[in-house]
Amino acid sequence: MLPLVAKHADVWHTFGDLETYARKSARPDDLAVAAGRDPSGITRAASVGIGEHGDQGRADAEAKHAAGVEDLIGGWPSQGGDHVREFVERVLPGLP
């Protein structure tokens, strides 16, 4: 699958802790270069826990951003729409 990502994808989304993410992220870069493509053309995406309140959700998003994630994908939390609204109002404005 990663050779296809390296050759054709605009976005690569993966899972795992930050150490795993860093290790995994190097592979599409290497494959993109081997395919004659600039790896910076592949946007990095990862899931962020918007079910976490305030500081924990922000810390997760900031750590992923620092690791090179450009797009954060948040699932719908069990807490519902009010919790999503709180995340958007309290956490997103403070992100880089």
PDB file of C-alpha atoms in Angstrom:
ATOM      1  CA  MET A   1       0.000   0.000   0.000  1.00  0.00           C
ATOM      2  CA  LEU A   2       2.743   2.506   0.857  1.00  0.00           C
ATOM      3  CA  PRO A   3       4.289   2.355  -2.632  1.00  0.00           C
ATOM      4  CA  LEU A   4       0.899   3.472  -4.001  1.00  0.00           C
ATOM      5  CA  VAL A   5       0.746   6.270  -1.441  1.00  0.00           C
ATOM      6  CA  ALA A   6       4.256   7.380  -2.330  1.00  0.00           C
ATOM      7  CA  LYS A   7       3.502   7.415  -6.043  1.00  0.00           C
ATOM      8  CA  HIS A   8      -0.052   8.777  -6.178  1.00  0.00           C
ATOM      9  CA  ALA A   9      -1.533  10.027  -2.893  1.00  0.00           C
ATOM     10  CA  ASP A  10      -2.064  13.618  -1.870  1.00  0.00           C
ATOM     11  CA  VAL A  11      -2.755  12.672   1.769  1.00  0.00           C
ATOM     12  CA  TRP A  12      -1.476   9.844   3.956  1.00  0.00           C
ATOM     13  CA  HIS A  13      -3.361   8.980   7.150  1.00  0.00           C
ATOM     14  CA  THR A  14      -2.048   6.513   9.705  1.00  0.00           C
ATOM     15  CA  PHE A  15      -2.517   5.482  13.312  1.00  0.00           C
ATOM     16  CA  GLY A  16      -0.261   4.811  16.272  1.00  0.00           C
ATOM     17  CA  ASP A  17       1.563   6.595  19.034  1.00  0.00           C
ATOM     18  CA  LEU A  18       3.972   9.393  18.127  1.00  0.00           C
ATOM     19  CA  GLU A  19       7.060   7.161  18.097  1.00  0.00           C
ATOM     20  CA  THR A  20       5.339   4.734  15.732  1.00  0.00           C
ATOM     21  CA  TYR A  21       4.090   7.629  13.620  1.00  0.00           C
ATOM     22  CA  ALA A  22       7.596   9.061  13.209  1.00  0.00           C
ATOM     23  CA  ARG A  23       8.946   5.685  12.144  1.00  0.00           C
ATOM     24  CA  LYS A  24       6.072   5.053   9.736  1.00  0.00           C
ATOM     25  CA  SER A  25       6.269   8.563   8.274  1.00  0.00           C
ATOM     26  CA  ALA A  26       9.822   8.063   7.039  1.00  0.00           C
ATOM     27  CA  ARG A  27       8.757   5.152   4.802  1.00  0.00           C
ATOM     28  CA  PRO A  28       6.453   7.077   2.399  1.00  0.00           C
ATOM     29  CA  ASP A  29       9.145   9.774   2.164  1.00  0.00           C
ATOM     30  CA  ASP A  30      11.766   7.227   1.096  1.00  0.00           C
ATOM     31  CA  LEU A  31       9.378   5.585  -1.363  1.00  0.00           C
ATOM     32  CA  ALA A  32       8.321   8.937  -2.829  1.00  0.00           C
ATOM     33  CA  VAL A  33      11.930   9.884  -3.500  1.00  0.00           C
ATOM     34  CA  ALA A  34      12.512   6.467  -5.102  1.00  0.00           C
ATOM     35  CA  ALA A  35       9.455   7.099  -7.312  1.00  0.00           C
ATOM     36  CA  GLY A  36      10.854  10.483  -8.373  1.00  0.00           C
ATOM     37  CA  ARG A  37       8.383  12.462  -6.305  1.00  0.00           C
ATOM     38  CA  ASP A  38       8.897  15.210  -3.738  1.00  0.00           C
ATOM     39  CA  PRO A  39       7.687  13.767  -0.401  1.00  0.00           C
ATOM     40  CA  SER A  40       6.461  17.188   0.718  1.00  0.00           C
ATOM     41  CA  GLY A  41       3.612  16.712  -1.776  1.00  0.00           C
ATOM     42  CA  ILE A  42       2.086  14.118   0.552  1.00  0.00           C
ATOM     43  CA  THR A  43       0.091  15.750   3.349  1.00  0.00           C
ATOM     44  CA  ARG A  44       0.232  13.906   6.677  1.00  0.00           C
ATOM     45  CA  ALA A  45      -3.019  13.232   8.519  1.00  0.00           C
ATOM     46  CA  ALA A  46      -3.818  11.585  11.843  1.00  0.00           C
ATOM     47  CA  SER A  47      -6.715  11.206  14.218  1.00  0.00           C
ATOM     48  CA  VAL A  48      -6.990  13.433  17.254  1.00  0.00           C
ATOM     49  CA  GLY A  49      -8.958  12.653  20.368  1.00  0.00           C
ATOM     50  CA  ILE A  50     -11.643  15.308  20.540  1.00  0.00           C
ATOM     51  CA  GLY A  51     -13.317  13.247  23.247  1.00  0.00           C
ATOM     52  CA  GLU A  52     -10.619  14.595  25.557  1.00  0.00           C
ATOM     53  CA  HIS A  53     -11.346  17.855  27.313  1.00  0.00           C
ATOM     54  CA  GLY A  54      -9.200  20.954  27.149  1.00  0.00           C
ATOM     55  CA  ASP A  55      -5.553  20.429  27.912  1.00  0.00           C
ATOM     56  CA  GLN A  56      -5.405  16.729  27.032  1.00  0.00           C
ATOM     57  CA  GLY A  57      -7.047  17.226  23.631  1.00  0.00           C
ATOM     58  CA  ARG A  58      -4.855  20.238  22.944  1.00  0.00           C
ATOM     59  CA  ALA A  59      -1.684  18.354  23.978  1.00  0.00           C
ATOM     60  CA  ASP A  60      -2.580  15.471  21.650  1.00  0.00           C
ATOM     61  CA  ALA A  61      -3.194  17.831  18.722  1.00  0.00           C
ATOM     62  CA  GLU A  62      -0.035  19.890  19.395  1.00  0.00           C
ATOM     63  CA  ALA A  63       2.157  16.778  19.686  1.00  0.00           C
ATOM     64  CA  LYS A  64       0.847  15.407  16.412  1.00  0.00           C
ATOM     65  CA  HIS A  65       1.380  18.744  14.705  1.00  0.00           C
ATOM     66  CA  ALA A  66       4.961  18.877  16.027  1.00  0.00           C
ATOM     67  CA  ALA A  67       5.526  15.376  14.604  1.00  0.00           C
ATOM     68  CA  GLY A  68       4.587  16.622  11.128  1.00  0.00           C
ATOM     69  CA  VAL A  69       0.841  15.996  10.982  1.00  0.00           C
ATOM     70  CA  GLU A  70      -0.808  18.708   8.919  1.00  0.00           C
ATOM     71  CA  ASP A  71      -4.429  17.512   8.942  1.00  0.00           C
ATOM     72  CA  LEU A  72      -6.143  16.375  12.123  1.00  0.00           C
ATOM     73  CA  ILE A  73      -9.181  14.131  11.847  1.00  0.00           C
ATOM     74  CA  GLY A  74     -11.554  14.102  14.813  1.00  0.00           C
ATOM     75  CA  GLY A  75     -14.151  11.414  15.262  1.00  0.00           C
ATOM     76  CA  TRP A  76     -17.553  12.118  16.743  1.00  0.00           C
ATOM     77  CA  PRO A  77     -17.145  11.703  20.511  1.00  0.00           C
ATOM     78  CA  SER A  78     -19.678   9.858  22.621  1.00  0.00           C
ATOM     79  CA  GLN A  79     -20.217  13.135  24.510  1.00  0.00           C
ATOM     80  CA  GLY A  80     -22.057  14.555  21.459  1.00  0.00           C
ATOM     81  CA  GLY A  81     -22.297  17.854  19.616  1.00  0.00           C
ATOM     82  CA  ASP A  82     -21.836  20.126  22.614  1.00  0.00           C
ATOM     83  CA  HIS A  83     -18.478  18.496  23.243  1.00  0.00           C
ATOM     84  CA  VAL A  84     -17.442  19.016  19.610  1.00  0.00           C
ATOM     85  CA  ARG A  85     -18.424  22.675  19.890  1.00  0.00           C
ATOM     86  CA  GLU A  86     -16.383  23.006  23.096  1.00  0.00           C
ATOM     87  CA  PHE A  87     -13.343  21.453  21.396  1.00  0.00           C
ATOM     88  CA  VAL A  88     -13.676  23.810  18.437  1.00  0.00           C
ATOM     89  CA  GLU A  89     -14.054  26.883  20.651  1.00  0.00           C
ATOM     90  CA  ARG A  90     -11.468  26.034  23.341  1.00  0.00           C
ATOM     91  CA  VAL A  91      -8.819  23.913  21.645  1.00  0.00           C
ATOM     92  CA  LEU A  92      -8.653  24.708  17.926  1.00  0.00           C
ATOM     93  CA  PRO A  93      -7.923  28.445  18.293  1.00  0.00           C
ATOM     94  CA  GLY A  94      -4.764  27.668  20.271  1.00  0.00           C
ATOM     95  CA  LEU A  95      -3.323  25.276  17.681  1.00  0.00           C
ATOM     96  CA  PRO A  96      -0.591  26.330  15.266  1.00  0.00           C
TER      97      PRO A  96
END
